[in-house]
Amino acid sequence: MTNSETETDAPRQGGSGRRRSAPSVGSAARNISQMAIFAALVAVLGQVAAIPVGPVPITLQTLGVMLTGAVLGPWRGAGAMLLLNALTAAGMPLMSQGSGGLGVYAGPTAGFALGFIPGALVIGLIIQHRWPLSWWRTIVGVLLGAAVIYACGIPVMAYQLGISLQQALGVNLIFLPGDGLKAAMTVGITHSLARAYPAAFTGRR
Amino acid sequence: MIPLYSPGTSALHRAPAGAKLVALVAVGLAVSIWRDSAWVAAGAWAMVLCGYMLAFRRWRGAAALLSRLWALKWLALLIAVPQLIFVPAPEAVITSARILAVVMLAGLFTLTTRVTAVMELVLLGFRPVERLGFGRLGLTAERVALAMSLTMTAIPTVFGFYGDIREARRARGAKQGPGAVVSTTTALLVMTLKHAEETAEALVARGVR
């Protein structure tokens, strides 16, 4: 997997100082591996540790989505979610509770799956606006990102089920406590990760 | 992670992925245009039955159909319950049947199409994007393909990390609850990020920059 484009404009080691932003490991390689492995992480979190709330088990998938935006930032975060959606559409059971395949996009939850992409983007944009992280920015980012996911998911559900937006919103109220808890967890985990492993956030700066 | 693809030699298995996708989108559109008609919903279910019977031999067809339906049980609940609350019963039945039929047909596409065939389709669709100028930004079809296959190989690895963390917690007698989720996920993130770093180094060693 070579590629000529970057080879021409990135000088070899010891070359002139006209290097672009990336200081160490090839930035494309790192971006690709981070996006791929976070897509895998979100898939795994969709299968494990189901919290049974009512009849429907709730997974940690949205926790993974929010963390992807928070840790990888807007563009790689959105890229990871795009990968997750592409592989799901290709027939892998990567969404919550092992659902997958094109059926995900024919059902009422399609908007939520696709909403992961702008959701992670918004969370990343706000949280990683500046380093070091600030608590209030993280809280606002996570809440707005979750709101974006809902804003993508609810209209699709309303259209698919032939119910009004308010009614679809009402249906989703069951998931609100779980998602609120996961949003709070995201804030805590993001900040403890920033202390325990700051390289995750500062590596590319 | 095992793909949902189920091997076979039927006409549906052999049909090109692009053609199946076009047919699926056409059916999906038709069903959503005439969404209030009971006949369209019944027709869609007839297609589901014929499709599963065509794709797999008799008993296997019925088994595949039933196991797909069982896999969709939560979705079916999510479709039917709000319907029965907000919409008159006959309409609720038609709508639920219509949505489930399209989901089952999409499932048939997934059951009869290899993941690699769909990935090829994605890359084929990506060529024009590349030519539009995104290729010069570094967004090439090769890199997309690399990212997709890396994700597939990373899933069992990340599952393994999760299993290790769970086992270590159990051995220590750590408690369950929201706190456990936080510490498990933090540990998982650190392991995942380190694995991403190692993978990036391995990619560089193989000539990806």
Short mmCIF file of C-alpha atoms in Angstrom, two decimals:
data_model
loop_
_atom_site.label_atom_id
_atom_site.label_comp_id
_atom_site.label_asym_id
_atom_site.label_seq_id
_atom_site.Cartn_x
_atom_site.Cartn_y
_atom_site.Cartn_z
CA MET A 1 0.00 0.00 0.00
CA THR A 2 2.26 2.80 -1.14
CA ASN A 3 1.13 6.14 -2.20
CA SER A 4 2.99 8.51 -4.35
CA GLU A 5 1.20 11.72 -3.44
CA THR A 6 2.36 11.99 0.13
CA GLU A 7 5.78 10.65 -0.72
CA THR A 8 6.45 13.56 -3.01
CA ASP A 9 5.42 16.35 -0.68
CA ALA A 10 6.74 14.89 2.56
CA PRO A 11 10.54 14.97 2.49
CA ARG A 12 12.44 11.89 3.64
CA GLN A 13 14.03 11.97 7.04
CA GLY A 14 16.88 14.42 7.22
CA GLY A 15 15.50 16.31 4.25
CA SER A 16 14.65 19.99 4.19
CA GLY A 17 12.63 21.36 7.09
CA ARG A 18 9.52 21.83 4.99
CA ARG A 19 7.69 19.06 6.87
CA ARG A 20 4.00 19.53 7.44
CA SER A 21 2.31 19.15 10.82
CA ALA A 22 3.02 15.46 11.54
CA PRO A 23 6.24 15.14 13.51
CA SER A 24 6.73 11.39 14.10
CA VAL A 25 4.96 8.32 12.75
CA GLY A 26 3.40 8.79 9.32
CA SER A 27 0.24 10.76 9.99
CA ALA A 28 -1.84 8.89 7.39
CA ALA A 29 -0.88 5.56 8.94
CA ARG A 30 -1.79 6.77 12.41
CA ASN A 31 -5.07 8.30 11.25
CA ILE A 32 -6.08 5.13 9.43
CA SER A 33 -5.22 2.83 12.32
CA GLN A 34 -6.94 5.04 14.91
CA MET A 35 -10.13 5.31 12.84
CA ALA A 36 -10.20 1.58 12.15
CA ILE A 37 -9.53 0.56 15.74
CA PHE A 38 -12.07 2.99 17.19
CA ALA A 39 -14.68 1.73 14.74
CA ALA A 40 -13.89 -1.73 16.14
CA LEU A 41 -14.14 -0.40 19.70
CA VAL A 42 -17.61 1.03 19.10
CA ALA A 43 -18.66 -2.28 17.54
CA VAL A 44 -17.40 -4.20 20.58
CA LEU A 45 -19.10 -1.81 23.02
CA GLY A 46 -22.33 -2.45 21.10
CA GLN A 47 -22.15 -6.16 21.94
CA VAL A 48 -21.04 -6.22 25.58
CA ALA A 49 -22.15 -5.06 29.00
CA ALA A 50 -25.81 -4.69 28.22
CA ILE A 51 -27.65 -2.83 30.95
CA PRO A 52 -31.17 -4.29 31.03
CA VAL A 53 -33.55 -1.31 31.18
CA GLY A 54 -37.12 -2.49 30.74
CA PRO A 55 -37.55 -5.22 28.13
CA VAL A 56 -34.89 -3.95 25.71
CA PRO A 57 -31.23 -4.40 26.71
CA ILE A 58 -29.20 -1.21 26.38
CA THR A 59 -25.60 -1.50 25.23
CA LEU A 60 -22.64 0.81 25.62
CA GLN A 61 -22.54 1.63 21.91
CA THR A 62 -23.42 5.32 22.25
CA LEU A 63 -20.79 5.60 25.00
CA GLY A 64 -18.30 4.42 22.41
CA VAL A 65 -19.57 6.92 19.83
CA MET A 66 -19.24 9.85 22.23
CA LEU A 67 -15.77 8.72 23.34
CA THR A 68 -14.66 8.38 19.72
CA GLY A 69 -15.53 12.02 19.03
CA ALA A 70 -13.99 13.17 22.30
CA VAL A 71 -10.70 11.30 21.88
CA LEU A 72 -10.12 11.27 18.11
CA GLY A 73 -11.47 14.75 17.42
CA PRO A 74 -13.99 15.78 14.78
CA TRP A 75 -12.57 14.45 11.51
CA ARG A 76 -11.07 11.14 12.55
CA GLY A 77 -14.03 10.62 14.87
CA ALA A 78 -16.48 11.08 12.02
CA GLY A 79 -14.28 8.93 9.79
CA ALA A 80 -14.35 6.09 12.34
CA MET A 81 -18.16 6.28 12.47
CA LEU A 82 -18.33 6.30 8.67
CA LEU A 83 -16.21 3.13 8.66
CA LEU A 84 -18.52 1.53 11.21
CA ASN A 85 -21.54 2.35 9.05
CA ALA A 86 -19.86 1.18 5.84
CA LEU A 87 -18.93 -2.19 7.34
CA THR A 88 -22.39 -2.59 8.86
CA ALA A 89 -23.96 -1.95 5.46
CA ALA A 90 -21.51 -4.45 3.99
CA GLY A 91 -22.96 -7.18 6.19
CA MET A 92 -21.10 -7.17 9.48
CA PRO A 93 -23.14 -7.42 12.71
CA LEU A 94 -21.52 -4.36 14.29
CA MET A 95 -24.47 -2.38 15.57
CA SER A 96 -26.12 -2.73 18.95
CA GLN A 97 -26.90 -6.35 19.94
CA GLY A 98 -25.31 -7.80 16.84
CA SER A 99 -27.67 -6.18 14.37
CA GLY A 100 -26.14 -5.43 11.02
CA GLY A 101 -26.40 -5.67 7.29
CA LEU A 102 -28.41 -3.41 5.05
CA GLY A 103 -31.50 -4.12 7.19
CA VAL A 104 -30.25 -1.56 9.70
CA TYR A 105 -30.79 1.15 7.09
CA ALA A 106 -34.26 -0.07 6.16
CA GLY A 107 -35.53 0.02 9.73
CA PRO A 108 -36.67 2.78 12.08
CA THR A 109 -33.28 3.13 13.78
CA ALA A 110 -31.36 4.01 10.59
CA GLY A 111 -31.16 7.69 11.55
CA PHE A 112 -29.43 6.87 14.81
CA ALA A 113 -26.77 4.72 13.13
CA LEU A 114 -26.07 7.40 10.52
CA GLY A 115 -26.32 10.13 13.19
CA PHE A 116 -23.22 8.66 14.85
CA ILE A 117 -21.19 10.39 12.11
CA PRO A 118 -22.25 14.03 12.72
CA GLY A 119 -22.59 13.25 16.43
CA ALA A 120 -18.93 12.29 16.78
CA LEU A 121 -17.99 15.27 14.60
CA VAL A 122 -19.80 17.80 16.81
CA ILE A 123 -18.44 16.28 20.03
CA GLY A 124 -14.91 16.36 18.65
CA LEU A 125 -15.23 19.94 17.36
CA ILE A 126 -16.32 21.26 20.74
CA ILE A 127 -14.22 19.15 23.11
CA GLN A 128 -10.97 19.39 21.16
CA HIS A 129 -11.37 23.06 20.32
CA ARG A 130 -8.43 23.77 22.59
CA TRP A 131 -5.94 21.84 24.74
CA PRO A 132 -6.04 21.31 27.72
CA LEU A 133 -9.61 20.11 27.98
CA SER A 134 -12.06 22.08 30.06
CA TRP A 135 -14.86 20.45 32.02
CA TRP A 136 -17.59 22.76 30.81
CA ARG A 137 -16.55 22.40 27.19
CA THR A 138 -16.60 18.60 27.53
CA ILE A 139 -20.07 18.68 29.09
CA VAL A 140 -21.47 21.00 26.41
CA GLY A 141 -19.83 18.97 23.64
CA VAL A 142 -21.21 15.64 24.85
CA LEU A 143 -24.71 17.03 25.35
CA LEU A 144 -24.79 18.73 21.94
CA GLY A 145 -23.36 15.64 20.25
CA ALA A 146 -25.99 13.43 21.83
CA ALA A 147 -28.63 15.95 20.75
CA VAL A 148 -27.32 15.71 17.17
CA ILE A 149 -27.65 11.90 17.23
CA TYR A 150 -31.22 12.22 18.46
CA ALA A 151 -31.95 14.94 15.89
CA CYS A 152 -30.88 12.52 13.15
CA GLY A 153 -32.62 9.52 14.63
CA ILE A 154 -36.03 10.83 15.62
CA PRO A 155 -37.23 12.22 12.24
CA VAL A 156 -36.28 8.96 10.49
CA MET A 157 -38.10 6.94 13.14
CA ALA A 158 -41.17 9.19 12.87
CA TYR A 159 -41.21 8.84 9.08
CA GLN A 160 -40.69 5.07 9.12
CA LEU A 161 -43.35 4.40 11.73
CA GLY A 162 -45.77 6.98 10.34
CA ILE A 163 -46.06 8.78 13.68
CA SER A 164 -45.54 12.45 14.53
CA LEU A 165 -42.21 13.89 15.68
CA GLN A 166 -43.57 14.43 19.20
CA GLN A 167 -44.71 10.83 19.38
CA ALA A 168 -41.31 9.59 18.17
CA LEU A 169 -39.67 11.81 20.77
CA GLY A 170 -41.93 10.23 23.38
CA VAL A 171 -40.86 6.72 22.30
CA ASN A 172 -37.23 7.70 22.71
CA LEU A 173 -37.76 8.97 26.23
CA ILE A 174 -37.19 5.36 27.39
CA PHE A 175 -33.61 5.60 26.15
CA LEU A 176 -32.97 9.04 27.65
CA PRO A 177 -31.95 7.92 31.19
CA GLY A 178 -29.47 5.39 29.76
CA ASP A 179 -28.02 7.91 27.34
CA GLY A 180 -27.83 10.56 30.06
CA LEU A 181 -25.85 8.14 32.22
CA LYS A 182 -23.58 7.32 29.28
CA ALA A 183 -23.06 11.05 28.56
CA ALA A 184 -22.00 11.58 32.19
CA MET A 185 -19.65 8.58 31.92
CA THR A 186 -18.16 10.01 28.72
CA VAL A 187 -17.28 13.26 30.49
CA GLY A 188 -15.63 11.40 33.37
CA ILE A 189 -13.77 8.92 31.16
CA THR A 190 -12.52 11.63 28.78
CA HIS A 191 -10.99 13.60 31.62
CA SER A 192 -9.49 10.62 33.40
CA LEU A 193 -8.01 9.49 30.07
CA ALA A 194 -6.55 12.98 29.57
CA ARG A 195 -4.75 12.54 32.92
CA ALA A 196 -3.78 8.89 32.52
CA TYR A 197 -2.77 8.95 28.84
CA PRO A 198 -2.45 12.53 27.57
CA ALA A 199 -0.61 11.30 24.49
CA ALA A 200 -4.03 10.28 23.16
CA PHE A 201 -4.96 13.93 22.86
CA THR A 202 -1.62 15.64 22.32
CA GLY A 203 0.06 13.12 20.04
CA ARG A 204 -0.62 14.99 16.83
CA ARG A 205 -0.06 18.54 18.09
CA MET B 1 -16.51 -11.57 14.20
CA ILE B 2 -18.54 -13.70 11.83
CA PRO B 3 -20.17 -11.84 8.94
CA LEU B 4 -23.89 -12.38 8.44
CA TYR B 5 -23.19 -13.88 4.99
CA SER B 6 -24.46 -17.42 4.58
CA PRO B 7 -22.74 -19.37 1.80
CA GLY B 8 -24.70 -20.97 -1.02
CA THR B 9 -24.88 -21.45 -4.78
CA SER B 10 -28.37 -20.14 -5.58
CA ALA B 11 -29.18 -17.61 -8.29
CA LEU B 12 -29.40 -14.93 -5.60
CA HIS B 13 -25.92 -15.82 -4.34
CA ARG B 14 -24.50 -15.66 -7.84
CA ALA B 15 -26.21 -12.41 -8.88
CA PRO B 16 -23.88 -9.39 -8.94
CA ALA B 17 -23.99 -7.33 -5.73
CA GLY B 18 -24.70 -4.08 -7.61
CA ALA B 19 -27.78 -5.52 -9.31
CA LYS B 20 -29.13 -6.88 -6.02
CA LEU B 21 -28.57 -3.51 -4.38
CA VAL B 22 -30.44 -1.67 -7.14
CA ALA B 23 -33.35 -4.14 -6.89
CA LEU B 24 -33.45 -3.76 -3.12
CA VAL B 25 -33.50 0.04 -3.30
CA ALA B 26 -36.26 -0.11 -5.94
CA VAL B 27 -38.43 -2.37 -3.75
CA GLY B 28 -37.75 -0.21 -0.70
CA LEU B 29 -38.78 2.93 -2.57
CA ALA B 30 -41.91 1.34 -4.02
CA VAL B 31 -42.99 0.08 -0.63
CA SER B 32 -42.45 3.46 0.99
CA ILE B 33 -44.35 5.31 -1.77
CA TRP B 34 -47.47 3.09 -1.49
CA ARG B 35 -47.01 2.83 2.24
CA ASP B 36 -50.67 2.62 3.30
CA SER B 37 -51.65 -0.23 1.01
CA ALA B 38 -52.15 -3.66 2.58
CA TRP B 39 -51.50 -5.21 -0.85
CA VAL B 40 -48.05 -3.70 -1.09
CA ALA B 41 -47.17 -4.97 2.39
CA ALA B 42 -48.51 -8.43 1.48
CA GLY B 43 -46.56 -8.34 -1.80
CA ALA B 44 -43.38 -7.45 0.05
CA TRP B 45 -43.87 -10.42 2.38
CA ALA B 46 -44.49 -12.66 -0.64
CA MET B 47 -41.13 -11.47 -2.00
CA VAL B 48 -39.52 -12.22 1.35
CA LEU B 49 -40.88 -15.79 1.32
CA CYS B 50 -39.94 -16.43 -2.32
CA GLY B 51 -36.53 -14.84 -1.81
CA TYR B 52 -35.57 -16.95 1.19
CA MET B 53 -36.87 -20.11 -0.52
CA LEU B 54 -34.92 -19.25 -3.67
CA ALA B 55 -31.70 -18.47 -1.78
CA PHE B 56 -31.68 -21.59 0.38
CA ARG B 57 -33.14 -25.05 -0.08
CA ARG B 58 -36.54 -25.68 1.49
CA TRP B 59 -35.77 -26.37 5.14
CA ARG B 60 -32.71 -24.21 5.22
CA GLY B 61 -34.78 -21.42 3.67
CA ALA B 62 -37.40 -21.65 6.37
CA ALA B 63 -34.70 -21.89 9.04
CA ALA B 64 -32.85 -18.85 7.66
CA LEU B 65 -36.09 -16.87 7.56
CA LEU B 66 -37.03 -17.77 11.11
CA SER B 67 -33.57 -17.10 12.50
CA ARG B 68 -33.51 -13.67 10.79
CA LEU B 69 -36.92 -12.92 12.32
CA TRP B 70 -35.69 -14.00 15.74
CA ALA B 71 -32.65 -11.74 15.37
CA LEU B 72 -35.02 -8.84 14.68
CA LYS B 73 -37.12 -9.37 17.82
CA TRP B 74 -36.08 -6.12 19.57
CA LEU B 75 -36.51 -4.17 16.38
CA ALA B 76 -39.96 -5.70 15.89
CA LEU B 77 -40.87 -4.63 19.41
CA LEU B 78 -39.55 -1.13 18.75
CA ILE B 79 -41.64 -0.95 15.58
CA ALA B 80 -44.85 -2.47 16.90
CA VAL B 81 -45.22 -0.97 20.39
CA PRO B 82 -45.30 2.75 19.42
CA GLN B 83 -47.53 1.86 16.48
CA LEU B 84 -50.06 0.14 18.69
CA ILE B 85 -50.05 3.12 21.07
CA PHE B 86 -50.32 5.96 18.54
CA VAL B 87 -51.98 4.53 15.42
CA PRO B 88 -55.24 2.61 14.87
CA ALA B 89 -54.68 -1.15 14.91
CA PRO B 90 -55.19 -2.04 11.19
CA GLU B 91 -52.80 0.71 10.13
CA ALA B 92 -50.31 -0.36 12.79
CA VAL B 93 -50.30 -3.92 11.46
CA ILE B 94 -49.77 -2.77 7.85
CA THR B 95 -46.94 -0.40 8.74
CA SER B 96 -45.17 -2.90 10.99
CA ALA B 97 -45.48 -5.61 8.32
CA ARG B 98 -44.16 -3.25 5.66
CA ILE B 99 -41.08 -2.17 7.62
CA LEU B 100 -40.23 -5.71 8.73
CA ALA B 101 -40.59 -6.97 5.15
CA VAL B 102 -38.09 -4.43 3.83
CA VAL B 103 -35.70 -5.16 6.71
CA MET B 104 -36.00 -8.89 5.92
CA LEU B 105 -35.33 -8.26 2.21
CA ALA B 106 -32.29 -6.18 3.10
CA GLY B 107 -31.27 -9.06 5.36
CA LEU B 108 -31.57 -11.37 2.36
CA PHE B 109 -29.12 -9.15 0.46
CA THR B 110 -26.74 -9.41 3.40
CA LEU B 111 -27.20 -13.19 3.72
CA THR B 112 -26.42 -13.79 0.06
CA THR B 113 -23.66 -11.24 -0.57
CA ARG B 114 -20.07 -11.59 0.62
CA VAL B 115 -18.64 -8.68 2.63
CA THR B 116 -15.79 -8.46 0.14
CA ALA B 117 -18.27 -8.04 -2.73
CA VAL B 118 -19.92 -5.10 -0.95
CA MET B 119 -16.53 -3.60 -0.13
CA GLU B 120 -15.63 -3.77 -3.82
CA LEU B 121 -18.88 -1.96 -4.55
CA VAL B 122 -18.00 0.74 -2.00
CA LEU B 123 -14.57 1.19 -3.58
CA LEU B 124 -16.12 1.33 -7.04
CA GLY B 125 -18.36 4.14 -5.80
CA PHE B 126 -15.31 5.77 -4.27
CA ARG B 127 -13.39 6.16 -7.54
CA PRO B 128 -15.38 9.24 -8.68
CA VAL B 129 -14.88 10.80 -5.22
CA GLU B 130 -11.17 10.24 -5.61
CA ARG B 131 -11.18 11.86 -9.04
CA LEU B 132 -13.12 14.86 -7.70
CA GLY B 133 -9.91 15.90 -5.97
CA PHE B 134 -10.24 14.13 -2.64
CA GLY B 135 -7.51 11.75 -3.79
CA ARG B 136 -4.98 14.57 -3.65
CA LEU B 137 -6.00 15.24 -0.05
CA GLY B 138 -4.96 11.68 0.74
CA LEU B 139 -8.44 10.20 0.65
CA THR B 140 -7.81 7.36 -1.79
CA ALA B 141 -9.71 4.15 -2.41
CA GLU B 142 -6.65 2.16 -1.34
CA ARG B 143 -6.65 3.82 2.05
CA VAL B 144 -10.40 3.29 2.48
CA ALA B 145 -9.95 -0.40 1.68
CA LEU B 146 -7.05 -0.61 4.12
CA ALA B 147 -9.11 1.05 6.87
CA MET B 148 -12.05 -1.30 6.28
CA SER B 149 -9.95 -4.44 6.45
CA LEU B 150 -8.05 -3.12 9.49
CA THR B 151 -11.36 -2.62 11.28
CA MET B 152 -12.36 -6.21 10.56
CA THR B 153 -9.13 -7.55 12.00
CA ALA B 154 -9.24 -5.17 14.98
CA ILE B 155 -12.65 -6.34 16.21
CA PRO B 156 -11.51 -9.70 17.66
CA THR B 157 -8.46 -7.98 19.17
CA VAL B 158 -10.58 -5.36 20.96
CA PHE B 159 -12.98 -8.12 22.08
CA GLY B 160 -9.93 -9.87 23.53
CA PHE B 161 -8.89 -6.71 25.42
CA TYR B 162 -12.36 -6.46 26.87
CA GLY B 163 -12.32 -10.11 27.95
CA ASP B 164 -8.91 -9.66 29.63
CA ILE B 165 -10.09 -6.60 31.55
CA ARG B 166 -13.27 -8.36 32.68
CA GLU B 167 -11.32 -11.39 33.80
CA ALA B 168 -8.81 -9.29 35.73
CA ARG B 169 -11.64 -7.44 37.46
CA ARG B 170 -13.35 -10.70 38.36
CA ALA B 171 -10.10 -12.13 39.73
CA ARG B 172 -9.73 -9.07 41.95
CA GLY B 173 -13.34 -9.36 43.07
CA ALA B 174 -14.13 -5.85 41.77
CA LYS B 175 -17.69 -4.60 42.09
CA GLN B 176 -20.30 -4.23 39.34
CA GLY B 177 -22.26 -1.08 38.50
CA PRO B 178 -21.72 2.24 36.72
CA GLY B 179 -18.30 2.68 38.35
CA ALA B 180 -17.24 -0.65 36.90
CA VAL B 181 -18.33 0.49 33.44
CA VAL B 182 -16.23 3.65 33.78
CA SER B 183 -13.05 1.90 34.90
CA THR B 184 -13.45 -0.96 32.42
CA THR B 185 -14.00 1.45 29.54
CA THR B 186 -11.06 3.66 30.55
CA ALA B 187 -8.76 0.64 30.63
CA LEU B 188 -10.18 -0.51 27.30
CA LEU B 189 -9.53 2.92 25.76
CA VAL B 190 -5.90 2.97 26.88
CA MET B 191 -5.30 -0.54 25.49
CA THR B 192 -7.10 0.39 22.27
CA LEU B 193 -5.06 3.56 21.79
CA LYS B 194 -1.79 1.70 22.40
CA HIS B 195 -2.86 -0.96 19.92
CA ALA B 196 -3.65 1.78 17.38
CA GLU B 197 -0.17 3.21 17.88
CA GLU B 198 1.47 -0.20 17.34
CA THR B 199 -0.66 -0.78 14.27
CA ALA B 200 0.35 2.62 12.89
CA GLU B 201 4.02 1.71 13.35
CA ALA B 202 3.44 -1.62 11.61
CA LEU B 203 1.74 0.21 8.74
CA VAL B 204 4.66 2.61 8.40
CA ALA B 205 7.04 -0.34 8.35
CA ARG B 206 5.01 -1.68 5.41
CA GLY B 207 5.25 1.57 3.48
CA VAL B 208 2.07 3.44 4.44
CA ARG B 209 2.79 6.98 5.48
#
